[in-house]
Short mmCIF file of C-alpha atoms in Angstrom, two decimals:
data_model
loop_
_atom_site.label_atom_id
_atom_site.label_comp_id
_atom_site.label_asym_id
_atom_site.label_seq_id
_atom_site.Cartn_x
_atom_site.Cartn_y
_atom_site.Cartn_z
CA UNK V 245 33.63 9.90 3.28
CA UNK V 246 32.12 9.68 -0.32
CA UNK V 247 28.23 9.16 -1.12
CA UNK V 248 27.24 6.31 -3.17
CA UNK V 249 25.42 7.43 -6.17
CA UNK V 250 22.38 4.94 -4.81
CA UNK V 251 22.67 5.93 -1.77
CA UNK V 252 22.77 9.67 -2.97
CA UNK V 253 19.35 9.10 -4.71
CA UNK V 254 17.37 7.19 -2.16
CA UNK V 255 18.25 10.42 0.08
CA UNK V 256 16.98 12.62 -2.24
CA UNK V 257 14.17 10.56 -2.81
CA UNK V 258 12.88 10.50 0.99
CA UNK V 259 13.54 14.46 1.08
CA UNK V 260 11.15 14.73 -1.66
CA UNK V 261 8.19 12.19 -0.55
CA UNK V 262 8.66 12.92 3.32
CA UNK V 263 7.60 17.01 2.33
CA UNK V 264 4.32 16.19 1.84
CA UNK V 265 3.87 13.22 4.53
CA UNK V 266 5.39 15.49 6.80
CA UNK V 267 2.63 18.34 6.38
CA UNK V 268 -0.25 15.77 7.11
CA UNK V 269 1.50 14.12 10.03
CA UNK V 270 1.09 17.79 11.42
CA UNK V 271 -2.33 18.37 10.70
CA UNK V 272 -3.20 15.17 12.23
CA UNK V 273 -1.17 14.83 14.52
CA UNK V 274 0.23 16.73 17.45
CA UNK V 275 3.20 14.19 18.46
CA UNK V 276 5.87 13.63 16.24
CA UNK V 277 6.49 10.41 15.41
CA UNK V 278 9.77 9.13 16.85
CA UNK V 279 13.05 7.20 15.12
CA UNK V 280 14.81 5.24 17.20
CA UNK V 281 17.18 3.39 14.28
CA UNK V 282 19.20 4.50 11.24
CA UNK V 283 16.92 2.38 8.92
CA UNK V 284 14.03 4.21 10.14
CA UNK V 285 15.70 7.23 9.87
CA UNK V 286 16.86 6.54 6.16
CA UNK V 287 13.40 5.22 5.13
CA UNK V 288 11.14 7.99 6.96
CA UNK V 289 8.24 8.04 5.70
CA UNK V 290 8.05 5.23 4.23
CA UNK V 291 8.70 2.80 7.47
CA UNK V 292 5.73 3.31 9.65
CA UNK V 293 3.38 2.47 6.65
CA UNK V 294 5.70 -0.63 5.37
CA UNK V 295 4.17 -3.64 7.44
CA UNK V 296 0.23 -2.38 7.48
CA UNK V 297 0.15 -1.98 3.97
CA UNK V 298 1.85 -5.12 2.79
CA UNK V 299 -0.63 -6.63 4.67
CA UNK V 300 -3.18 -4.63 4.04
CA UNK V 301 -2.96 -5.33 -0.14
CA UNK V 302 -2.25 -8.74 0.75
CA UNK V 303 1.22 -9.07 -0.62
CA UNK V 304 2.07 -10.89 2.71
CA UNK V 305 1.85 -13.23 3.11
CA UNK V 306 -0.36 -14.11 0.00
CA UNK V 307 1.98 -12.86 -2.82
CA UNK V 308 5.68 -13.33 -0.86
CA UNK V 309 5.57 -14.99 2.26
CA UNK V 310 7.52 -13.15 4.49
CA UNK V 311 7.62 -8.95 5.25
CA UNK V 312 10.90 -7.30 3.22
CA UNK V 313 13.95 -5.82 5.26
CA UNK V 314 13.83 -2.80 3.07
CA UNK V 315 12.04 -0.50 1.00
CA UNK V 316 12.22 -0.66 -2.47
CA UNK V 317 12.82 2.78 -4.29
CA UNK V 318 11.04 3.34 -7.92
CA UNK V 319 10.31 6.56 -9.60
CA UNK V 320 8.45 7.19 -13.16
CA UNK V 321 9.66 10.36 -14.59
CA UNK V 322 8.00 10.46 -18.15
CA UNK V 323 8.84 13.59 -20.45
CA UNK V 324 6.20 16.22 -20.14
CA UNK V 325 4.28 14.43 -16.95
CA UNK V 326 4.34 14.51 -12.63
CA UNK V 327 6.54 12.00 -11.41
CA UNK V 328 5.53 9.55 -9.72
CA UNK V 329 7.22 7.54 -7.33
CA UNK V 330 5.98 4.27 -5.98
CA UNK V 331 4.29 4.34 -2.47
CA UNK V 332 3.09 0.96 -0.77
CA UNK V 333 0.25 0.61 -2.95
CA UNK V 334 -0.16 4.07 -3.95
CA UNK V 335 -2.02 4.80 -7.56
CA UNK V 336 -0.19 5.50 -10.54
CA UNK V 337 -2.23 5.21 -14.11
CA UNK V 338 -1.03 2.72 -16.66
CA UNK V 339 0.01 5.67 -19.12
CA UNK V 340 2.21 7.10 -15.68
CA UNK V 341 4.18 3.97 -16.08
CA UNK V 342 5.40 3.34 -19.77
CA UNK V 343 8.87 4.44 -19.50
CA UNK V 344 11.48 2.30 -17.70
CA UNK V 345 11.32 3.47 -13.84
CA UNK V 346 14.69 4.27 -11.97
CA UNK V 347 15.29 2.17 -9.05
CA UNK V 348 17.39 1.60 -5.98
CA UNK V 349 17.68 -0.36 -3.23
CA UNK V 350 20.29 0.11 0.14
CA UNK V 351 22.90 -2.26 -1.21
CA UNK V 352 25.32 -1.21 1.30
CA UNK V 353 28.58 -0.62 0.49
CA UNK V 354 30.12 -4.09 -0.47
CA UNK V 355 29.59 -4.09 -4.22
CA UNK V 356 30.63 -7.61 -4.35
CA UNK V 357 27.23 -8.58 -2.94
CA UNK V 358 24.61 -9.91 -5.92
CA UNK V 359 21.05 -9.46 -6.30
CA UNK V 360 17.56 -10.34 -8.30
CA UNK V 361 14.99 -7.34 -8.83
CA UNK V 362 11.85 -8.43 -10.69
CA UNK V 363 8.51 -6.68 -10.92
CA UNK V 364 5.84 -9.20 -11.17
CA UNK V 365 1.68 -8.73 -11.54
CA UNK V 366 -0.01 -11.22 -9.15
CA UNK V 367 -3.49 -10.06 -10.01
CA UNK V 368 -3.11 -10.56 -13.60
CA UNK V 369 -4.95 -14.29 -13.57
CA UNK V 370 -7.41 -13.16 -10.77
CA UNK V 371 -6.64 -12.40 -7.32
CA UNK V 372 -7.54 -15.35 -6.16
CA UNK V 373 -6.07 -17.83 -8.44
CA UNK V 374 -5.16 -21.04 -6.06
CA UNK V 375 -1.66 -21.46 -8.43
CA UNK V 376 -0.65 -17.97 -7.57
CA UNK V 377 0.95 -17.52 -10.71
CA UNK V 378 1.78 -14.04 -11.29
CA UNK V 379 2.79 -12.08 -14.66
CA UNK V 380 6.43 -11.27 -14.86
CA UNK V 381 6.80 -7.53 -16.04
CA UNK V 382 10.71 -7.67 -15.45
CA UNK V 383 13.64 -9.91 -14.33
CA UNK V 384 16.76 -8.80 -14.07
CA UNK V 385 19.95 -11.53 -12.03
CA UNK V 386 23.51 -10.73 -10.68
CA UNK V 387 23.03 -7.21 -9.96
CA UNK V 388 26.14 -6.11 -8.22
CA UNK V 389 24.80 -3.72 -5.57
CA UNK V 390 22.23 -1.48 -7.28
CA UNK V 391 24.02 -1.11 -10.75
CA UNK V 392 21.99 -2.41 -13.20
CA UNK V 393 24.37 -1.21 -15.95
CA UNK V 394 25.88 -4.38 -15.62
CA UNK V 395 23.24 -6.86 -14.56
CA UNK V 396 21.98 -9.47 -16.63
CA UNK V 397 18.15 -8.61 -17.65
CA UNK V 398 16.09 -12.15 -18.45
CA UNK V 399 13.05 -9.78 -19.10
CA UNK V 400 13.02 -6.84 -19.94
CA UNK V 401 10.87 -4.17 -18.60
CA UNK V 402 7.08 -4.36 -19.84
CA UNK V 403 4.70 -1.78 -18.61
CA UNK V 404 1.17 -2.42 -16.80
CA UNK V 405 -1.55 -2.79 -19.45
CA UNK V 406 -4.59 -3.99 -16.94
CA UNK V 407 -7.29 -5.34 -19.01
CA UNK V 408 -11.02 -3.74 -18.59
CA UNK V 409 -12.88 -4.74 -16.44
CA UNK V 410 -10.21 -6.58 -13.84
CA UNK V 411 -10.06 -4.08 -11.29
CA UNK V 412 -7.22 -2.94 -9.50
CA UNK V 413 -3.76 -4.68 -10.23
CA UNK V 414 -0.83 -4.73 -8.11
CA UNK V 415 2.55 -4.31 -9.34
CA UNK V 416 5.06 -5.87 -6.91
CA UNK V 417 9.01 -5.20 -7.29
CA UNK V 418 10.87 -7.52 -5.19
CA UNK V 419 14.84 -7.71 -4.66
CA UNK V 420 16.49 -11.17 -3.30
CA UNK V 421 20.03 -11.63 -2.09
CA UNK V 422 21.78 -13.94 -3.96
CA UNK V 423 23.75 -15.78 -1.36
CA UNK V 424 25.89 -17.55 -3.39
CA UNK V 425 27.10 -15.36 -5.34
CA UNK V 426 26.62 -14.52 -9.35
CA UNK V 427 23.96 -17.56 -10.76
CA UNK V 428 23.68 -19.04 -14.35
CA UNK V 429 19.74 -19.44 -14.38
CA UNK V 430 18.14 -21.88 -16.90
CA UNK V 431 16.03 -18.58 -18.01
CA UNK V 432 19.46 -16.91 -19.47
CA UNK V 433 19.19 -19.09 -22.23
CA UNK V 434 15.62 -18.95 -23.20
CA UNK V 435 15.12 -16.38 -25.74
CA UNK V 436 11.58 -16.70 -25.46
CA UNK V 437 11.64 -16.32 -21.68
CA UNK V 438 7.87 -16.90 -20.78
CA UNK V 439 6.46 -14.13 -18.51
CA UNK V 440 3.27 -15.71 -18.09
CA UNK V 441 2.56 -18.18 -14.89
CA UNK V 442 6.07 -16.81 -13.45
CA UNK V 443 6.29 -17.10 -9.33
CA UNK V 444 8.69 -14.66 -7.62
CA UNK V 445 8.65 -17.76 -4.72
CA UNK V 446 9.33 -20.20 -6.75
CA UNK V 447 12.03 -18.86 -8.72
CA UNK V 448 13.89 -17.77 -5.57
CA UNK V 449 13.41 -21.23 -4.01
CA UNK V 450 14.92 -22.38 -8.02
CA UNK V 451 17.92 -20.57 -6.83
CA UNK V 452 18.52 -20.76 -3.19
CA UNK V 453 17.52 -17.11 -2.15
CA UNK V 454 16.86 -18.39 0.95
CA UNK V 455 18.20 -15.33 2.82
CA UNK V 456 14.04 -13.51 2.02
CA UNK V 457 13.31 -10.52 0.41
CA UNK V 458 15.71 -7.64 0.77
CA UNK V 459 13.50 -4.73 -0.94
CA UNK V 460 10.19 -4.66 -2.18
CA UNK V 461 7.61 -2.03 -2.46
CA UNK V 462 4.05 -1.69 -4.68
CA UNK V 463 2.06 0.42 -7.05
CA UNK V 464 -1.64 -0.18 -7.92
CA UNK V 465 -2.90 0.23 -11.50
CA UNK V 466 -6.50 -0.52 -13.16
CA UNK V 467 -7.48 0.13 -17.04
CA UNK V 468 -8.03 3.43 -17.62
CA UNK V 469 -10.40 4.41 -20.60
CA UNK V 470 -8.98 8.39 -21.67
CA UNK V 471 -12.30 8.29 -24.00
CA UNK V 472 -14.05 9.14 -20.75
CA UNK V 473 -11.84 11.80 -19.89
CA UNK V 474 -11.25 14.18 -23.24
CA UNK V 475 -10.76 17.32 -21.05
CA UNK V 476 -8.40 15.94 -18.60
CA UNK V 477 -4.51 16.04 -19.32
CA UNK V 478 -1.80 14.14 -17.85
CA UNK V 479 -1.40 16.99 -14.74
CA UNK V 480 -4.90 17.24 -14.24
CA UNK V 481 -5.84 17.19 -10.39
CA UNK V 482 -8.89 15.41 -11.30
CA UNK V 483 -9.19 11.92 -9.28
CA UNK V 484 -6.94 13.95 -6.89
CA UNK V 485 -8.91 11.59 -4.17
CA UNK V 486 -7.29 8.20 -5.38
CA UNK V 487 -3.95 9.58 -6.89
CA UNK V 488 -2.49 11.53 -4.07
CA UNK V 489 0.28 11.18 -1.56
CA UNK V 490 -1.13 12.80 1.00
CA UNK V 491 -4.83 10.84 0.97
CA UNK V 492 -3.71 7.52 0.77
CA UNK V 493 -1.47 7.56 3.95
CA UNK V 494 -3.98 9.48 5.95
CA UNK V 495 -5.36 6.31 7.19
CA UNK V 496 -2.59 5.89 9.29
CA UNK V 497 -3.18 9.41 11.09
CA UNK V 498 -6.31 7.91 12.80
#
């Protein structure tokens, strides 16, 4: 049987994040955490940490109200820089994530099937703004399966610029079945397509995605000021504490 290219990458994906989760589950840890399902099993080690840090961050049920059935899969590779691939909240500066990210989600193997990926900033007017308007960063409708190639893209991908002094933002991507098939959204014509005051909620609602989130997963990003750090290059292990793998799941280790 052949390997989708998606699902091809997402493999090689958890190979290369599970390495390192892997060696602090057994420095922590003297039982193995089992897998009982083959979701689990595709989205080790991501699937222990899904549910605690969604709520955690408060993306549910503040941001989206309900938990995703998947993982969403997002990688930064910028020329000449680590890669960084997008953990539940994990850190990743705003220079890390300039370039266009490559993405996939477990779109199964029916093609046919359409969805919505958008990345969307809910901190951008405050984290506690009663509206919950977010910022949309990217919007992109009738996706057959993963293949963007030939999706249509409302807005295109801007990068996080956090402003100084706002703290940590969090970047949310979010995938939505489209039940009914491909959509003609009032947004395709608008030229001027207005990324401010967006809601991932309410635009699903717009279009009767009313089958929840399929995919989501989070970064975290704050200003970062590289007049304060002249001697430190992009692969500098400096901030190691904040911009590791292997600290920010060690919570979970007890």
């Amino acid at each position: 049987m052949s390997c989708s290219p998606a699902r091809l990458c997402l493999t090689l994906f958890v190979i290369s994040v599970a390495m390192e989760t892997l060696l602090l589950a057994k420095e922590t840890t003297s039982r193995p955490r089992e897998t009982t399902t083959e979701e689990e099993r595709l989205e080790v080690p991501y699937y222990p940490y899904r549910e605690p840090k969604m709520k955690e961050h408060g993306i549910v049920p503040h941001v989206v109200p309900h938990m995703p059935e998947q993982i969403f899969w997002a990688m930064y590779k910028k020329k000449g820089a680590k890669q960084q691939n997008v953990l539940l909240g994990h850190r990743i500066r705003p220079h890390e994530a300039q370039v266009v990210p490559e993405v996939h989600w477990d779109a199964g193997w029916n093609q046919s099937i359409y969805f919505t990926m958008m990345m969307v900033d809910p901190d951008h007017y405050g984290r506690n703004n009663p509206m919950h308007d977010q910022y949309c960063h990217w919007l992109v409708v009738n996706i057959p399966g993963d293949n963007m190639t030939v999706a249509h893209t409302i807005a295109p991908y801007e990068p996080p610029a956090p402003a100084n002094g706002t703290g940590l933002h969090r970047y949310l991507f979010l995938v939505y079945v489209q039940p009914q098939g491909r959509v003609t959204c009032d947004e395709m014509q608008d030229k001027r397509f207005n990324r401010e005051h967006f809601s991932a909620t309410r635009f699903a609602a717009k279009y009767h995605f009313n089958k929840g989130i399929e995919s989501a997963n989070f970064f975290q990003s704050e200003h970062y000021d590289w007049s304060k750090h002249v001697n430190v290059t992009e692969d500098s292990d400096e901030e190691e504490d904040i911009y590791t793998t292997r600290t920010y799941f060690s919570s979970f280790h007890g």
